[in-house]
Short mmCIF file of C-alpha atoms and ligand atoms in Angstrom, two decimals:
data_model
loop_
_atom_site.label_atom_id
_atom_site.label_comp_id
_atom_site.label_asym_id
_atom_site.label_seq_id
_atom_site.Cartn_x
_atom_site.Cartn_y
_atom_site.Cartn_z
CA MET A 1 -56.20 -3.08 20.57
CA THR A 2 -55.54 0.62 20.49
CA GLU A 3 -51.78 0.35 20.65
CA ILE A 4 -51.61 -0.62 17.01
CA ASP A 5 -51.90 3.07 16.21
CA ASN A 6 -48.55 3.60 17.85
CA LYS A 7 -45.57 2.94 15.65
CA ILE A 8 -43.32 2.87 18.70
CA GLU A 9 -44.32 2.17 22.28
CA VAL A 10 -41.84 2.45 25.11
CA ARG A 11 -42.79 1.25 28.59
CA ASP A 12 -40.89 1.56 31.84
CA LEU A 13 -37.53 1.78 30.07
CA ARG A 14 -34.60 1.80 32.46
CA LYS A 15 -30.93 2.16 31.75
CA ALA A 16 -28.02 2.85 34.07
CA PHE A 17 -24.34 3.13 33.19
CA SER A 18 -22.16 1.63 35.93
CA GLY A 19 -24.62 2.60 38.63
CA LYS A 20 -25.47 6.01 37.20
CA VAL A 21 -29.17 5.98 36.36
CA VAL A 22 -29.90 7.70 33.05
CA LEU A 23 -33.34 6.41 32.10
CA ASP A 24 -35.55 5.73 35.10
CA GLY A 25 -38.81 4.36 33.73
CA VAL A 26 -39.49 6.12 30.44
CA ASP A 27 -42.95 5.74 28.89
CA LEU A 28 -43.31 7.11 25.39
CA ASP A 29 -45.64 6.60 22.45
CA VAL A 30 -44.89 7.66 18.91
CA PRO A 31 -48.10 7.58 16.88
CA ARG A 32 -47.88 6.23 13.34
CA GLY A 33 -47.18 8.89 10.74
CA GLU A 34 -46.56 11.64 13.26
CA SER A 35 -43.54 13.63 14.23
CA LEU A 36 -42.59 13.55 17.89
CA VAL A 37 -39.94 15.83 19.28
CA VAL A 38 -38.17 15.02 22.52
CA ILE A 39 -36.80 18.00 24.39
CA GLY A 40 -34.80 18.10 27.58
CA GLY A 41 -31.61 19.38 29.11
CA SER A 42 -28.18 18.36 28.02
CA GLY A 43 -27.19 14.98 29.43
CA THR A 44 -30.71 13.92 30.39
CA GLY A 45 -30.51 10.79 28.26
CA LYS A 46 -32.22 11.78 25.03
CA SER A 47 -29.60 10.18 22.83
CA VAL A 48 -29.52 7.13 25.10
CA LEU A 49 -33.30 6.82 24.69
CA ILE A 50 -33.08 6.76 20.91
CA LYS A 51 -30.17 4.33 20.96
CA ASN A 52 -32.22 1.98 23.11
CA ILE A 53 -35.05 2.10 20.61
CA ILE A 54 -32.86 1.39 17.60
CA GLY A 55 -31.16 -1.41 19.49
CA ILE A 56 -27.57 -0.25 19.78
CA ILE A 57 -27.85 0.06 23.56
CA HIS A 58 -29.54 -2.72 25.51
CA PRO A 59 -31.94 -1.56 28.23
CA ASP A 60 -31.68 -2.90 31.76
CA ARG A 61 -35.43 -3.26 31.93
CA GLY A 62 -38.57 -2.30 30.11
CA SER A 63 -40.38 -2.88 26.88
CA ILE A 64 -39.98 -1.34 23.45
CA LYS A 65 -42.55 -2.24 20.83
CA VAL A 66 -42.12 -1.40 17.17
CA ASP A 67 -45.29 -1.98 15.12
CA GLY A 68 -46.67 -3.86 18.11
CA GLU A 69 -43.69 -6.23 18.15
CA GLU A 70 -41.55 -6.50 21.26
CA ALA A 71 -38.00 -5.47 20.33
CA VAL A 72 -36.28 -5.96 23.68
CA GLY A 73 -34.51 -9.30 23.84
CA MET A 74 -35.28 -10.07 20.21
CA LYS A 75 -33.12 -12.57 18.31
CA ALA A 76 -30.44 -11.03 16.11
CA ARG A 77 -32.14 -12.21 12.92
CA ASP A 78 -35.52 -10.64 13.72
CA ARG A 79 -33.75 -7.58 15.02
CA GLU A 80 -32.27 -6.96 11.57
CA ALA A 81 -35.75 -6.91 10.07
CA VAL A 82 -36.84 -4.30 12.61
CA THR A 83 -33.70 -2.21 12.16
CA ALA A 84 -34.32 -2.16 8.43
CA LYS A 85 -37.33 0.07 9.13
CA PHE A 86 -35.12 2.68 10.79
CA GLY A 87 -33.14 5.59 9.51
CA MET A 88 -30.98 7.44 11.97
CA LEU A 89 -29.15 10.73 12.00
CA PHE A 90 -26.52 10.50 14.71
CA GLN A 91 -25.74 13.48 16.89
CA GLY A 92 -22.09 13.34 15.85
CA GLY A 93 -22.82 12.51 12.20
CA ALA A 94 -21.09 9.10 12.35
CA LEU A 95 -20.15 9.30 8.67
CA PHE A 96 -17.91 6.54 7.33
CA ASP A 97 -14.66 8.39 6.84
CA SER A 98 -13.17 5.66 4.66
CA LEU A 99 -15.82 6.29 2.00
CA PRO A 100 -16.55 9.37 -0.14
CA VAL A 101 -19.66 11.38 0.65
CA TRP A 102 -21.82 9.86 -2.07
CA GLU A 103 -21.07 6.30 -0.90
CA ASN A 104 -22.08 7.34 2.59
CA VAL A 105 -25.41 8.63 1.32
CA ALA A 106 -26.06 5.62 -0.92
CA PHE A 107 -24.76 3.11 1.63
CA GLY A 108 -28.13 1.86 2.85
CA LEU A 109 -29.46 1.61 -0.69
CA MET A 110 -26.50 -0.36 -1.95
CA ALA A 111 -26.27 -2.57 1.14
CA GLY A 112 -29.94 -3.28 1.79
CA HIS A 113 -31.86 -2.59 -1.40
CA GLY A 114 -29.55 -3.99 -4.07
CA THR A 115 -29.10 -0.63 -5.76
CA SER A 116 -26.19 -0.60 -8.19
CA ARG A 117 -23.27 1.77 -7.66
CA VAL A 118 -24.19 3.80 -10.73
CA ASP A 119 -27.79 4.32 -9.60
CA GLY A 120 -26.67 4.78 -6.03
CA LYS A 121 -24.44 7.65 -7.01
CA GLU A 122 -27.19 9.34 -8.97
CA ILE A 123 -29.62 9.06 -6.07
CA ALA A 124 -26.94 10.26 -3.66
CA ILE A 125 -26.34 13.40 -5.71
CA GLU A 126 -30.07 14.10 -5.75
CA MET A 127 -30.27 13.55 -1.98
CA LEU A 128 -27.34 15.91 -1.48
CA ARG A 129 -29.12 18.52 -3.55
CA GLN A 130 -32.14 18.21 -1.26
CA VAL A 131 -30.04 18.93 1.80
CA GLY A 132 -28.47 21.91 0.04
CA LEU A 133 -25.14 20.42 -0.97
CA ALA A 134 -23.59 20.77 -4.43
CA PRO A 135 -22.85 17.70 -6.57
CA ALA A 136 -19.12 18.42 -6.23
CA VAL A 137 -19.39 17.50 -2.53
CA ALA A 138 -20.22 13.92 -3.54
CA GLU A 139 -16.61 13.07 -4.31
CA LEU A 140 -15.13 14.59 -1.16
CA SER A 141 -14.24 12.67 1.94
CA PRO A 142 -16.36 13.41 5.04
CA SER A 143 -13.30 14.81 6.81
CA GLU A 144 -13.14 17.56 4.20
CA LEU A 145 -16.58 18.90 5.17
CA SER A 146 -17.60 21.44 7.78
CA GLY A 147 -19.60 20.28 10.80
CA GLY A 148 -22.88 21.53 9.39
CA MET A 149 -22.19 19.92 6.03
CA GLN A 150 -21.46 16.60 7.76
CA LYS A 151 -24.76 16.89 9.60
CA ARG A 152 -26.60 17.35 6.33
CA VAL A 153 -24.80 14.40 4.73
CA GLY A 154 -25.82 12.35 7.77
CA LEU A 155 -29.39 13.45 7.24
CA ALA A 156 -29.27 12.57 3.55
CA ARG A 157 -27.91 9.15 4.47
CA ALA A 158 -30.68 8.60 7.03
CA ILE A 159 -33.52 9.39 4.65
CA ALA A 160 -32.04 7.97 1.42
CA THR A 161 -33.66 4.56 1.88
CA LYS A 162 -37.03 6.17 2.68
CA PRO A 163 -37.35 4.29 5.96
CA GLU A 164 -40.65 3.98 7.82
CA ILE A 165 -39.24 5.36 11.04
CA LEU A 166 -36.78 8.21 11.23
CA PHE A 167 -34.66 9.23 14.18
CA PHE A 168 -33.00 12.61 14.14
CA ASP A 169 -30.59 13.44 16.93
CA GLU A 170 -30.33 17.23 16.86
CA PRO A 171 -30.81 17.70 13.11
CA THR A 172 -30.40 21.48 13.11
CA THR A 173 -27.58 21.90 15.61
CA GLY A 174 -24.65 23.65 13.98
CA LEU A 175 -26.64 24.97 11.03
CA ASP A 176 -27.34 28.58 10.18
CA PRO A 177 -31.00 29.64 10.58
CA ILE A 178 -31.77 29.50 6.87
CA MET A 179 -30.24 26.07 6.40
CA ALA A 180 -31.98 24.91 9.59
CA ASP A 181 -35.29 25.89 8.04
CA ILE A 182 -34.52 23.98 4.85
CA ILE A 183 -33.75 20.91 6.96
CA ASN A 184 -36.97 21.38 8.93
CA ASP A 185 -38.90 21.42 5.68
CA LEU A 186 -37.14 18.29 4.56
CA ILE A 187 -38.05 16.48 7.78
CA LEU A 188 -41.64 17.61 7.45
CA GLN A 189 -41.68 16.42 3.86
CA CYS A 190 -40.52 12.96 4.97
CA VAL A 191 -43.37 12.76 7.46
CA ARG A 192 -46.15 14.46 5.49
CA GLU A 193 -45.41 13.18 1.99
CA LEU A 194 -43.67 9.87 2.55
CA GLY A 195 -45.77 8.97 5.58
CA ALA A 196 -42.77 8.28 7.80
CA THR A 197 -42.90 8.34 11.58
CA ALA A 198 -40.28 10.61 13.06
CA LEU A 199 -38.70 10.91 16.48
CA SER A 200 -36.41 13.89 16.76
CA ILE A 201 -34.33 15.35 19.51
CA THR A 202 -33.68 19.03 19.54
CA HIS A 203 -32.77 21.98 21.72
CA ASP A 204 -33.84 24.32 18.97
CA MET A 205 -37.36 25.45 19.90
CA ILE A 206 -37.91 27.14 16.54
CA SER A 207 -37.23 23.83 14.87
CA ALA A 208 -39.37 21.95 17.42
CA ARG A 209 -42.32 24.25 16.81
CA LYS A 210 -42.00 23.70 13.09
CA ILE A 211 -41.50 19.95 12.84
CA ALA A 212 -43.36 18.59 15.87
CA ASP A 213 -46.86 17.20 15.99
CA ARG A 214 -46.26 16.25 19.59
CA VAL A 215 -43.59 17.11 22.12
CA ALA A 216 -42.29 15.07 25.03
CA MET A 217 -40.02 16.48 27.68
CA ILE A 218 -37.52 14.28 29.47
CA HIS A 219 -36.13 15.19 32.86
CA ALA A 220 -34.40 13.15 35.54
CA GLY A 221 -34.83 9.92 33.59
CA LYS A 222 -38.57 10.24 33.02
CA ILE A 223 -40.92 11.78 30.49
CA ILE A 224 -42.46 14.53 32.60
CA TRP A 225 -44.74 16.08 30.03
CA THR A 226 -46.12 15.20 26.67
CA GLY A 227 -48.62 17.03 24.56
CA ALA A 228 -49.42 18.54 21.20
CA ILE A 229 -47.09 21.27 20.03
CA SER A 230 -49.97 23.76 20.18
CA GLU A 231 -50.27 23.17 23.94
CA ILE A 232 -46.64 23.75 24.73
CA ASP A 233 -47.01 27.41 25.67
CA HIS A 234 -49.83 26.57 28.07
CA SER A 235 -48.54 23.29 29.41
CA GLY A 236 -48.92 24.41 33.00
CA ASN A 237 -45.73 22.48 33.68
CA PRO A 238 -43.05 24.64 35.30
CA TYR A 239 -40.24 22.48 33.89
CA VAL A 240 -41.52 22.84 30.34
CA ASP A 241 -42.05 26.58 30.84
CA GLN A 242 -38.54 27.05 32.08
CA PHE A 243 -37.07 24.98 29.26
CA ILE A 244 -38.89 26.54 26.32
CA ASN A 245 -38.28 30.03 27.60
CA GLY A 246 -34.66 29.28 28.38
CA ARG A 247 -34.64 30.72 31.89
CA ALA A 248 -31.90 30.00 34.37
CA GLU A 249 -34.40 30.40 37.23
CA GLY A 250 -36.85 27.60 37.82
CA PRO A 251 -37.32 24.04 39.02
CA ILE A 252 -34.59 22.64 36.71
CA GLN A 253 -31.36 23.17 38.59
CA MET A 254 -28.19 23.03 36.56
CA GLU A 255 -25.21 21.44 38.25
CA ILE A 256 -23.09 24.48 37.48
CA GLY A 257 -22.37 26.93 40.25
CA LYS A 258 -23.82 24.81 43.01
CA PRO A 259 -21.73 24.87 46.15
CA MET B 1 -8.14 -12.59 52.56
CA GLY B 2 -7.64 -9.44 50.54
CA PHE B 3 -4.96 -11.19 48.54
CA LEU B 4 -7.14 -14.21 47.81
CA ALA B 5 -9.97 -11.94 46.76
CA ALA B 6 -7.67 -10.09 44.40
CA VAL B 7 -6.40 -13.32 42.85
CA GLY B 8 -9.98 -14.56 42.53
CA ARG B 9 -11.07 -11.35 40.89
CA ALA B 10 -8.22 -11.46 38.42
CA PHE B 11 -8.99 -15.10 37.62
CA ILE B 12 -12.68 -14.39 37.08
CA ALA B 13 -11.81 -11.42 34.88
CA PHE B 14 -9.52 -13.68 32.88
CA LEU B 15 -12.25 -16.28 32.40
CA ALA B 16 -14.75 -13.60 31.43
CA GLY B 17 -12.31 -12.16 28.91
CA THR B 18 -11.64 -15.58 27.43
CA GLY B 19 -15.36 -16.19 27.16
CA ARG B 20 -15.90 -12.87 25.42
CA ILE B 21 -13.15 -13.58 22.91
CA ALA B 22 -14.57 -17.06 22.28
CA LEU B 23 -18.03 -15.59 21.63
CA PHE B 24 -16.56 -12.93 19.39
CA THR B 25 -14.61 -15.57 17.46
CA GLY B 26 -17.64 -17.81 17.04
CA ASN B 27 -19.74 -14.90 15.86
CA SER B 28 -17.06 -13.75 13.44
CA VAL B 29 -16.46 -17.15 11.92
CA MET B 30 -20.19 -17.64 11.46
CA HIS B 31 -20.39 -14.36 9.57
CA CYS B 32 -17.39 -15.33 7.42
CA VAL B 33 -19.32 -18.21 5.91
CA ARG B 34 -22.88 -16.88 5.83
CA PRO B 35 -23.87 -14.62 2.97
CA PRO B 36 -23.77 -11.80 2.16
CA ILE B 37 -20.00 -11.66 1.80
CA TYR B 38 -18.19 -8.62 0.49
CA PRO B 39 -15.58 -9.61 -2.12
CA ARG B 40 -14.49 -5.99 -2.67
CA LEU B 41 -13.68 -5.59 1.00
CA ILE B 42 -11.88 -8.92 1.19
CA VAL B 43 -9.68 -7.97 -1.77
CA ARG B 44 -8.97 -4.57 -0.27
CA GLN B 45 -7.94 -6.14 3.03
CA MET B 46 -5.83 -8.75 1.27
CA ILE B 47 -3.92 -6.00 -0.47
CA GLU B 48 -3.56 -4.17 2.82
CA VAL B 49 -2.45 -7.23 4.80
CA GLY B 50 -0.45 -9.02 2.13
CA TYR B 51 0.88 -6.73 -0.52
CA TYR B 52 1.79 -3.79 1.68
CA SER B 53 3.42 -6.08 4.23
CA LEU B 54 5.73 -7.65 1.66
CA PRO B 55 8.54 -5.07 1.94
CA VAL B 56 8.81 -5.32 5.70
CA VAL B 57 8.44 -9.10 5.68
CA GLY B 58 10.99 -9.39 2.87
CA LEU B 59 13.54 -7.23 4.69
CA THR B 60 13.08 -9.23 7.86
CA ALA B 61 13.52 -12.48 5.96
CA VAL B 62 16.61 -11.50 4.00
CA PHE B 63 18.49 -10.26 7.05
CA THR B 64 17.43 -13.27 9.08
CA GLY B 65 18.71 -15.62 6.38
CA MET B 66 21.97 -13.69 6.17
CA VAL B 67 22.58 -13.70 9.88
CA LEU B 68 21.72 -17.40 10.13
CA ALA B 69 24.35 -18.28 7.55
CA LEU B 70 26.92 -16.14 9.28
CA GLN B 71 26.20 -17.48 12.75
CA SER B 72 26.13 -21.12 11.67
CA TYR B 73 29.42 -20.66 9.90
CA THR B 74 31.10 -19.67 13.17
CA GLY B 75 29.63 -22.81 14.75
CA PHE B 76 30.03 -25.40 12.00
CA SER B 77 32.90 -24.09 9.95
CA ARG B 78 34.94 -27.28 10.36
CA PHE B 79 33.64 -29.60 7.73
CA ASN B 80 30.88 -29.94 5.22
CA ALA B 81 30.06 -26.30 5.79
CA GLU B 82 28.14 -25.94 2.54
CA SER B 83 25.61 -28.62 3.27
CA VAL B 84 25.30 -27.97 7.01
CA ILE B 85 24.74 -24.25 6.63
CA ALA B 86 22.30 -24.70 3.77
CA ASN B 87 20.45 -27.16 5.94
CA VAL B 88 20.35 -24.89 8.98
CA VAL B 89 19.19 -21.93 6.95
CA VAL B 90 16.41 -23.64 5.05
CA LEU B 91 15.09 -25.56 8.06
CA SER B 92 15.08 -22.62 10.45
CA ILE B 93 13.59 -20.27 7.92
CA THR B 94 10.76 -22.43 6.67
CA ARG B 95 9.82 -24.06 9.95
CA GLU B 96 10.20 -21.24 12.43
CA LEU B 97 11.69 -17.94 11.56
CA ALA B 98 9.75 -16.95 8.47
CA PRO B 99 6.31 -17.59 10.00
CA VAL B 100 7.10 -16.26 13.46
CA LEU B 101 9.02 -13.16 12.44
CA ALA B 102 6.61 -12.36 9.62
CA GLY B 103 3.74 -12.89 12.08
CA LEU B 104 5.26 -10.52 14.61
CA MET B 105 6.03 -7.87 12.00
CA VAL B 106 2.54 -8.09 10.53
CA ALA B 107 1.03 -8.02 14.02
CA GLY B 108 2.76 -4.69 14.59
CA ARG B 109 1.69 -3.34 11.23
CA ILE B 110 -1.75 -4.76 10.62
CA GLY B 111 -3.03 -5.66 14.07
CA ALA B 112 -2.41 -2.10 15.19
CA ALA B 113 -3.96 -0.60 12.08
CA MET B 114 -7.08 -2.75 12.36
CA ALA B 115 -7.56 -1.97 16.04
CA ALA B 116 -7.11 1.74 15.41
CA GLU B 117 -9.45 1.84 12.44
CA ILE B 118 -12.24 -0.24 13.97
CA GLY B 119 -11.74 1.42 17.35
CA THR B 120 -12.15 4.87 15.81
CA MET B 121 -15.27 3.65 14.04
CA ARG B 122 -16.57 2.41 17.38
CA VAL B 123 -16.01 5.62 19.32
CA THR B 124 -17.38 7.83 16.53
CA GLU B 125 -20.51 5.64 16.34
CA GLN B 126 -19.77 4.51 12.78
CA ILE B 127 -20.27 0.90 13.84
CA ASP B 128 -23.68 1.78 15.25
CA ALA B 129 -24.46 3.59 12.02
CA LEU B 130 -23.60 0.46 10.02
CA SER B 131 -26.25 -1.56 11.80
CA THR B 132 -28.89 1.07 11.06
CA LEU B 133 -27.99 0.77 7.36
CA SER B 134 -28.83 -2.91 6.89
CA THR B 135 -25.21 -3.91 7.36
CA ASN B 136 -23.90 -6.30 9.95
CA PRO B 137 -20.62 -4.91 11.33
CA PHE B 138 -19.26 -8.43 11.73
CA LYS B 139 -19.82 -9.16 8.06
CA TYR B 140 -18.67 -5.77 6.88
CA LEU B 141 -15.69 -5.13 9.13
CA VAL B 142 -14.57 -8.31 10.86
CA ALA B 143 -15.11 -11.11 8.33
CA PRO B 144 -13.09 -9.55 5.46
CA ARG B 145 -10.17 -8.91 7.80
CA LEU B 146 -10.20 -12.44 9.21
CA ILE B 147 -10.35 -13.98 5.75
CA ALA B 148 -7.59 -11.69 4.50
CA GLY B 149 -5.36 -12.55 7.47
CA LEU B 150 -5.95 -16.26 7.10
CA VAL B 151 -5.26 -16.32 3.37
CA THR B 152 -2.55 -13.73 2.82
CA LEU B 153 -0.12 -14.31 5.66
CA PRO B 154 0.76 -17.79 4.28
CA LEU B 155 1.46 -16.15 0.90
CA CYS B 156 3.69 -13.60 2.61
CA VAL B 157 5.49 -16.38 4.43
CA LEU B 158 5.99 -18.32 1.22
CA ALA B 159 7.71 -15.25 -0.19
CA ALA B 160 9.67 -14.89 3.06
CA ASP B 161 10.85 -18.52 2.75
CA VAL B 162 12.34 -17.82 -0.66
CA ILE B 163 13.81 -14.47 0.34
CA GLY B 164 15.25 -15.87 3.59
CA VAL B 165 16.98 -18.75 1.77
CA PHE B 166 18.26 -16.23 -0.73
CA GLY B 167 19.70 -14.17 2.15
CA GLY B 168 21.57 -17.23 3.38
CA TYR B 169 22.78 -17.88 -0.14
CA LEU B 170 24.08 -14.32 -0.48
CA VAL B 171 26.23 -14.54 2.60
CA SER B 172 27.38 -18.09 1.91
CA VAL B 173 28.41 -17.41 -1.65
CA HIS B 174 29.65 -13.85 -1.55
CA LYS B 175 31.12 -13.65 1.91
CA LEU B 176 32.01 -17.19 2.88
CA GLY B 177 33.05 -18.17 -0.65
CA PHE B 178 30.96 -21.34 -1.00
CA ASN B 179 30.23 -22.95 -4.31
CA PRO B 180 26.81 -21.62 -5.37
CA ALA B 181 25.74 -24.79 -7.17
CA ILE B 182 26.55 -27.02 -4.21
CA TYR B 183 24.85 -24.65 -1.79
CA LEU B 184 21.65 -24.59 -3.81
CA LYS B 185 21.70 -28.34 -4.32
CA SER B 186 22.10 -28.95 -0.58
CA THR B 187 19.26 -26.54 0.12
CA TRP B 188 17.05 -28.41 -2.29
CA ASP B 189 18.07 -31.83 -0.94
CA PHE B 190 17.30 -30.91 2.64
CA LEU B 191 14.03 -29.22 1.91
CA GLU B 192 11.00 -31.30 2.81
CA ALA B 193 7.42 -30.52 2.01
CA LEU B 194 6.43 -30.85 5.65
CA ASP B 195 8.81 -28.07 6.66
CA VAL B 196 7.21 -25.64 4.29
CA ILE B 197 3.68 -26.83 4.96
CA SER B 198 4.03 -26.58 8.73
CA GLY B 199 5.31 -23.02 8.27
CA LEU B 200 2.35 -22.13 6.09
CA VAL B 201 -0.12 -23.64 8.52
CA LYS B 202 1.46 -21.56 11.24
CA ALA B 203 1.20 -18.49 9.04
CA GLY B 204 -2.49 -19.10 8.46
CA VAL B 205 -3.14 -19.43 12.17
CA PHE B 206 -1.05 -16.34 12.94
CA GLY B 207 -2.80 -14.30 10.27
CA PHE B 208 -6.17 -15.27 11.69
CA LEU B 209 -5.05 -14.43 15.24
CA ILE B 210 -3.62 -11.06 14.22
CA SER B 211 -6.84 -10.03 12.51
CA LEU B 212 -8.94 -11.46 15.32
CA MET B 213 -7.09 -9.49 17.99
CA GLY B 214 -7.11 -6.31 15.91
CA CYS B 215 -10.84 -6.59 15.33
CA TYR B 216 -11.72 -7.72 18.84
CA HIS B 217 -9.87 -4.94 20.62
CA GLY B 218 -10.98 -2.33 18.11
CA TYR B 219 -14.59 -3.46 18.26
CA ASN B 220 -14.65 -3.30 22.04
CA SER B 221 -12.75 -0.08 22.49
CA LYS B 222 -14.30 2.51 24.76
CA GLY B 223 -13.90 6.19 25.35
CA GLY B 224 -12.11 8.44 22.90
CA ALA B 225 -8.60 8.65 21.55
CA GLN B 226 -7.24 7.13 24.73
CA GLY B 227 -9.46 4.07 24.40
CA VAL B 228 -8.39 3.59 20.80
CA GLY B 229 -4.75 3.87 21.86
CA ALA B 230 -5.25 1.21 24.50
CA ALA B 231 -7.02 -1.03 21.99
CA THR B 232 -4.10 -0.70 19.58
CA THR B 233 -1.56 -1.65 22.24
CA ASN B 234 -3.66 -4.57 23.45
CA ALA B 235 -4.16 -5.84 19.92
CA VAL B 236 -0.42 -5.94 19.20
CA VAL B 237 0.58 -7.38 22.57
CA SER B 238 -2.09 -10.07 22.66
CA ALA B 239 -1.49 -11.04 19.02
CA SER B 240 2.25 -11.36 19.67
CA VAL B 241 1.75 -13.49 22.76
CA LEU B 242 -0.77 -15.68 20.95
CA ILE B 243 1.60 -16.07 17.99
CA LEU B 244 4.44 -17.25 20.20
CA SER B 245 2.33 -19.60 22.27
CA SER B 246 0.39 -21.10 19.37
CA ASN B 247 3.70 -21.50 17.53
CA TYR B 248 4.81 -23.89 20.21
CA LEU B 249 1.57 -25.85 20.08
CA ILE B 250 1.61 -26.18 16.30
CA THR B 251 5.27 -27.20 16.31
CA GLU B 252 4.50 -29.87 18.83
CA ALA B 253 1.53 -31.09 16.80
CA PHE B 254 3.65 -31.37 13.65
CA PHE B 255 6.99 -32.57 14.90
CA SER B 256 6.62 -34.14 18.36
CA THR B 257 6.47 -37.65 16.85
CA VAL B 258 9.76 -37.08 15.06
CA PRO B 259 12.50 -38.20 17.44
N1 ATP C 1 -21.95 4.65 26.60
C1 ATP C 1 -22.10 5.32 27.74
N2 ATP C 1 -21.44 4.94 28.85
C2 ATP C 1 -21.59 5.58 30.01
N3 ATP C 1 -22.39 6.64 30.18
C3 ATP C 1 -23.08 7.09 29.13
C4 ATP C 1 -22.97 6.45 27.84
N4 ATP C 1 -23.77 7.10 26.99
C5 ATP C 1 -24.34 8.09 27.68
N5 ATP C 1 -23.94 8.10 28.98
C6 ATP C 1 -24.37 9.02 30.00
O1 ATP C 1 -25.77 9.13 29.90
C7 ATP C 1 -26.17 10.47 30.11
C8 ATP C 1 -27.09 10.88 29.01
O2 ATP C 1 -26.39 10.95 27.81
P1 ATP C 1 -27.06 11.37 26.45
O3 ATP C 1 -26.03 11.32 25.41
O4 ATP C 1 -28.28 10.57 26.24
O5 ATP C 1 -27.48 12.88 26.74
P2 ATP C 1 -28.37 13.82 25.86
O6 ATP C 1 -29.65 14.00 26.53
O7 ATP C 1 -28.41 13.31 24.47
O8 ATP C 1 -27.54 15.17 25.93
P3 ATP C 1 -27.17 16.21 24.77
O9 ATP C 1 -28.35 17.06 24.60
O10 ATP C 1 -26.03 16.96 25.33
O11 ATP C 1 -26.83 15.42 23.56
C9 ATP C 1 -24.92 11.30 30.20
O12 ATP C 1 -24.76 11.69 31.54
C10 ATP C 1 -23.82 10.40 29.79
O13 ATP C 1 -22.72 10.60 30.64
MG1 MG C 2 -27.53 13.72 22.73
#
């Protein structure tokens, strides 16, 4: 079986919200130990795709295999074992605002790995340092942070447990270029040094070029192109060309300004 | 035809809603008893539900006891006023007024707060984030609140019983000029264990229902601030209706055999 090389395998994934089709037969493979970046226009269902894979949205149809194991329709108990492999950075941060920053970062460790509060705090402060945040931030409440700082806390929380599979929903959005590069390095480090498999979503082509081994482009509910990052400039796909060059003219028609 | 269809639709929606609440309840209760449980969170909720509700419950009880004494005096002032009024006050407070009024006050305070907090966590994806961090939202959010409601409302009501009787005593002794010793003795003579116990059982049920409605509506809230607002309203209204209706059923179960 060749599919064992794929950490995640998505087949014919369909999802509609009250009649509005968002995913219309998505096929996607994420090879073990690689970093895949999904690109695509705003509102094309990138976040919905990731949420289907991590199991917080239930697909209408299709198959999602994690380590060769079918995750769609799995019992809640088994599901928890699969979810334990995941770390997720949410697009909106999704930090627990009732807890201080360090408890957010150490949450997965304390909840799932039996780490004590004392150790958890130490690890959290180290994680915060890695995402460029000072130890003083640890005691603050998430609501006291800027958007970019929240994003980095979310990232620290996602990678703190060193999960096998990482999902990053727009990790560099809202960050300045220097900080974005630090975050890119951190993501690469997770994949290259810790051997994690990563699936990221981004609009930031500089970031995509840096962190991606492979790129997949989603449009109109389907993956319309996938290839190595080195091929992206010569994809021969007019949609990809338009997207990576950010042109208003092309086959992708924005809804804006149409009569 | 249109009318029948509308009635049918409403009825089906009602059944579906009831089914959803039943599933939610079953799920929640299961997670209350299965480890891991979170003692820290249970204690925090108990303080929130019980301790911080005491002032409002106490005020309600003292004024209710006072007004009961005053009203009964106008009715029964002819003879044996001391014993009759003491009887009316202690019976009404312990059997009905303390549990129901405390339940309604706590529903407004706690049911709303729970729905708003959990609802905000839902719409900001914090609940989704919990499940990616090896934490079951039912165990972490719902179970501690249900346990706290079930355990602490009876304690509140016990306090309300004492405070309510004291309110009656205040008016009887200081305004109506009764003999304090006789009043207290009559109160004690008329007091039966079953009166207090039935009130506490009611309080336990009400506390559970308040937390259940707060959690259920919060957990299922949709949209943004508006959805959370609707969840809050629904939590308070449904908890209040359930309190009043279950109050009748419990009263009947306890006292219908008494002629
Ligand atoms: N819970 C939901 N209920 C109804 N519709 C939804 C829901 N979640 C997403 N959608 C719809 O699905 C579509 C895709 O949403 P999604 O969040 O996946 O977009 P996206 O590709 O991540 O966009 P962006 O780049 O702006 O984040 C949107 O049109 C959105 O309206
Ligand atoms: Mg998105």
